[in-house]
JSON list of C-alpha atoms in Angstrom, two decimals:
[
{"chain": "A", "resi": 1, "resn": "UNK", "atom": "CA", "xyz": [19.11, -49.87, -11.86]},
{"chain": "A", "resi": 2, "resn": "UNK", "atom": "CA", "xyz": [19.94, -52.05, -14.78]},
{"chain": "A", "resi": 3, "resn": "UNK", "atom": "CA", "xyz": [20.64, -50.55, -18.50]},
{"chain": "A", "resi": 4, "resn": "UNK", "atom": "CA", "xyz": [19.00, -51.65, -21.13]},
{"chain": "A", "resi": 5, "resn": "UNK", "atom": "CA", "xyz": [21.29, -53.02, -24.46]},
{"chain": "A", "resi": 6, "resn": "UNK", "atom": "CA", "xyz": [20.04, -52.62, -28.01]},
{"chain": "A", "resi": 7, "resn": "UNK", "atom": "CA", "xyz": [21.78, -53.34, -31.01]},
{"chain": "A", "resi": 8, "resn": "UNK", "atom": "CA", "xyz": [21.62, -50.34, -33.83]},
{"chain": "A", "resi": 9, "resn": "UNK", "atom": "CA", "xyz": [20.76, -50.97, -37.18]},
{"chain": "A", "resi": 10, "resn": "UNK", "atom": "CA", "xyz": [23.10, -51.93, -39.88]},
{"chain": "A", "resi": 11, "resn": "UNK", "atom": "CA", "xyz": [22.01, -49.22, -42.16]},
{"chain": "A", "resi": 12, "resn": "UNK", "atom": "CA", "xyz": [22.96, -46.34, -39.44]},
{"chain": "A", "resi": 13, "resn": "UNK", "atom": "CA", "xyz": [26.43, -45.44, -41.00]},
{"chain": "A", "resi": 14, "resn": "UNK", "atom": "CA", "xyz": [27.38, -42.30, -39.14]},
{"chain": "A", "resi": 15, "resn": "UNK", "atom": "CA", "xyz": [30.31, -42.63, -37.52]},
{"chain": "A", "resi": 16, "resn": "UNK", "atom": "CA", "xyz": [30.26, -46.35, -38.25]},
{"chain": "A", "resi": 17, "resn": "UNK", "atom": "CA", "xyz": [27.78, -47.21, -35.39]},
{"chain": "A", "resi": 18, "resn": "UNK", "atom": "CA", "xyz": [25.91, -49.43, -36.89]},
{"chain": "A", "resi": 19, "resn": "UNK", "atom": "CA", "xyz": [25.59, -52.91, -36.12]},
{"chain": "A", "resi": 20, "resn": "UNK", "atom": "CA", "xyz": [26.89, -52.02, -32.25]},
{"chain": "A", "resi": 21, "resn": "UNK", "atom": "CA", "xyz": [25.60, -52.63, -28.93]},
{"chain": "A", "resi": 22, "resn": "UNK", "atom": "CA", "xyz": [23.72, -49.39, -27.45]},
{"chain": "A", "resi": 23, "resn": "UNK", "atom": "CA", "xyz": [24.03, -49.23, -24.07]},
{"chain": "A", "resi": 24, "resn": "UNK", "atom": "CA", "xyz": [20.29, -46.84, -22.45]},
{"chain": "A", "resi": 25, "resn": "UNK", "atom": "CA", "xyz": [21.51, -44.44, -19.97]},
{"chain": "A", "resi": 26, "resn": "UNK", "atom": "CA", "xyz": [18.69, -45.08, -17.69]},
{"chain": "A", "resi": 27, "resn": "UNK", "atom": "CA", "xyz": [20.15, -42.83, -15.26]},
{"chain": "A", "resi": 28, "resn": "UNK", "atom": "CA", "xyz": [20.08, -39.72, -17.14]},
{"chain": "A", "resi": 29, "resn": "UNK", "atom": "CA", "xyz": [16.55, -40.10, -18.84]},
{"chain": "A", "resi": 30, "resn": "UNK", "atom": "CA", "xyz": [14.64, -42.92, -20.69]},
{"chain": "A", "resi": 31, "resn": "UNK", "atom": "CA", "xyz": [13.68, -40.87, -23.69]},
{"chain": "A", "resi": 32, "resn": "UNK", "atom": "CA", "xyz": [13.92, -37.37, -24.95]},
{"chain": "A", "resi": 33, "resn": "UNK", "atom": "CA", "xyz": [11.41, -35.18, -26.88]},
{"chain": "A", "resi": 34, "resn": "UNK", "atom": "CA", "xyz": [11.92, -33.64, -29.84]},
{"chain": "A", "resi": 35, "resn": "UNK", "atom": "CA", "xyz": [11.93, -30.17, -27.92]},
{"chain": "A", "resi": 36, "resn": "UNK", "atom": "CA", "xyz": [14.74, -31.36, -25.65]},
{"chain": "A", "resi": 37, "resn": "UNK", "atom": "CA", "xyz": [16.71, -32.19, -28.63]},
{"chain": "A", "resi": 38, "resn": "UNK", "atom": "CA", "xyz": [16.84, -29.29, -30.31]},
{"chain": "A", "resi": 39, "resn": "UNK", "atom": "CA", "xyz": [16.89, -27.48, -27.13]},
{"chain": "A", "resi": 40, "resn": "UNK", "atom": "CA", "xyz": [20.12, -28.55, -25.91]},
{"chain": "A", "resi": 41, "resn": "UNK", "atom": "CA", "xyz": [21.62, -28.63, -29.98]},
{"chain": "A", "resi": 42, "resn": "UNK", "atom": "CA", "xyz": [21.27, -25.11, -29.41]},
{"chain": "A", "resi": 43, "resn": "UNK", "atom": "CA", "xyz": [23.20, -25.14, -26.17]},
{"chain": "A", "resi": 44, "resn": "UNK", "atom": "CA", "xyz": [26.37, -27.07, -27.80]},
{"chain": "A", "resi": 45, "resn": "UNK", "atom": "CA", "xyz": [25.42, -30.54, -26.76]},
{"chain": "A", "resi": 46, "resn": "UNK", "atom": "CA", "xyz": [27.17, -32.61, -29.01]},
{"chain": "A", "resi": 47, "resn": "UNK", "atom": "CA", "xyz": [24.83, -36.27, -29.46]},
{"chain": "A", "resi": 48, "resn": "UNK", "atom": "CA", "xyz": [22.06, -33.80, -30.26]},
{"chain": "A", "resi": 49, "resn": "UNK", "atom": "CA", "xyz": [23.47, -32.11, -32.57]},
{"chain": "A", "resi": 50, "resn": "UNK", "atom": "CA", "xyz": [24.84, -35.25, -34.52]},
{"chain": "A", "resi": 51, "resn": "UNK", "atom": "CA", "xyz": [21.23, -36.86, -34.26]},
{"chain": "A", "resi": 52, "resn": "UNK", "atom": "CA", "xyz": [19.76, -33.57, -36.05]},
{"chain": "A", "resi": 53, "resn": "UNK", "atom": "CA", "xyz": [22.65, -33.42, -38.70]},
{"chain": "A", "resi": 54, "resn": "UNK", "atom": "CA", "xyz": [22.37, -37.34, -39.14]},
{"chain": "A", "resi": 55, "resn": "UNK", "atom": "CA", "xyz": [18.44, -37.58, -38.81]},
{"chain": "A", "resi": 56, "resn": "UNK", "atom": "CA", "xyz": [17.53, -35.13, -42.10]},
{"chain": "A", "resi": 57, "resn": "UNK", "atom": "CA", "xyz": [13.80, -36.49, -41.36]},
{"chain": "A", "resi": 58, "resn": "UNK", "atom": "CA", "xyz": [14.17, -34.79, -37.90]},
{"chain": "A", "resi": 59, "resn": "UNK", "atom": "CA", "xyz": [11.05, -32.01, -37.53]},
{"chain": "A", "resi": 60, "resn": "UNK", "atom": "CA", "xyz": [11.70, -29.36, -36.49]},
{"chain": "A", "resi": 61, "resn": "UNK", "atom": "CA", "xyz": [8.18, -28.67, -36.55]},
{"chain": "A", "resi": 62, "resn": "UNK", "atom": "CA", "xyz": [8.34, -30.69, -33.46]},
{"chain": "A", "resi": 63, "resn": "UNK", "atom": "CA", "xyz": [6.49, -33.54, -34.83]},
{"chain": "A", "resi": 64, "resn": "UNK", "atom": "CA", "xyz": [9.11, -36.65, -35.08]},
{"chain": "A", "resi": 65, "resn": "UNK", "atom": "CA", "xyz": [7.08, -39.73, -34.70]},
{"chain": "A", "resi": 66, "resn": "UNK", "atom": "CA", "xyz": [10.04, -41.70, -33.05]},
{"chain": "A", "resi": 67, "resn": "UNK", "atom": "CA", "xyz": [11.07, -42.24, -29.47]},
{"chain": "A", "resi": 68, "resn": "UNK", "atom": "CA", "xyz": [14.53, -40.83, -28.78]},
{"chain": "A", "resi": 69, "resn": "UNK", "atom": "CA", "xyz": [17.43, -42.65, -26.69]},
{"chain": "A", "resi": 70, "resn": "UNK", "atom": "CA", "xyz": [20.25, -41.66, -24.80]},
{"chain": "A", "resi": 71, "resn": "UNK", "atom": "CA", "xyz": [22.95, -43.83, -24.41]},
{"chain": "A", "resi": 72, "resn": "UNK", "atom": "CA", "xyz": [26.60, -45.01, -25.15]},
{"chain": "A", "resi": 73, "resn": "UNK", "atom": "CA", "xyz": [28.43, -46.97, -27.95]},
{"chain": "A", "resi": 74, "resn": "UNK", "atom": "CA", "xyz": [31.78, -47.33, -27.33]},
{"chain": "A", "resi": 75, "resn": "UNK", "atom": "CA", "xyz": [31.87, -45.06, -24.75]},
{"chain": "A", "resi": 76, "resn": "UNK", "atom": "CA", "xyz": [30.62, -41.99, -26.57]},
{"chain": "A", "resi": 77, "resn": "UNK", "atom": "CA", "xyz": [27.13, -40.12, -25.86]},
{"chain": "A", "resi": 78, "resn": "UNK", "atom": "CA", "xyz": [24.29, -41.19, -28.78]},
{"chain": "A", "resi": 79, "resn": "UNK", "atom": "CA", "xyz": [20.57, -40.29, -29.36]},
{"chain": "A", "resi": 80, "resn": "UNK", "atom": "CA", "xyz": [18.92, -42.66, -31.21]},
{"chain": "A", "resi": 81, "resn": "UNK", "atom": "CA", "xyz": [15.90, -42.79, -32.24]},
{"chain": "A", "resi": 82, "resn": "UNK", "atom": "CA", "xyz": [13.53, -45.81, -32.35]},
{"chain": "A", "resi": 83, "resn": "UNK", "atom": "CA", "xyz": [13.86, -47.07, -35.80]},
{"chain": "A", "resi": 84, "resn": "UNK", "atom": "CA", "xyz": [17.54, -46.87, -35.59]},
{"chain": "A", "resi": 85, "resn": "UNK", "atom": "CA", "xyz": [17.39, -49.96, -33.57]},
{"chain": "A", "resi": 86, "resn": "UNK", "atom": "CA", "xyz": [16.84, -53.84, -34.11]},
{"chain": "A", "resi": 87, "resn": "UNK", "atom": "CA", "xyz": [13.70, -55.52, -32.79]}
]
């Protein structure tokens, strides 16, 4: 199975990702739901917990209107969410 490569937006300054290549982790999952998200925060899981303390529009109502995405940049776990990433 082949990954998928987006480039994230310029405006996405946390930890200076944006502007890089985002590499899908296709094998793991192809998106995530809100409930996932916060589900494994909870649990310790790093990328999600970044995503909700970067994401401040994040619901935790459950009702985020954006796709999520797993994947890599520079090696390191990400979600990202739809907007986050050029067209």
């Amino acid at each position: 199975m082949e990954h998928r490569i987006f480039k994230i937006k310029k405006k996405v300054k946390h930890q200076k990702i944006g502007g890089k290549k985002f590499i899908v982790d296709e094998y793991i999952t192809q998106t995530l739901s809100p409930e996932e998200v916060y589900r494994q925060a909870l649990n310790g899981n790093f990328a999600c917990m970044n995503f909700i303390q970067r994401r401040s529009d994040f619901d935790f109502a459950l009702n985020f209107p954006y796709k999520l995405y797993y994947g890599h940049v520079d090696n390191l776990g990400y979600i990202i969410a739809e907007d986050e990433i050029e067209k």
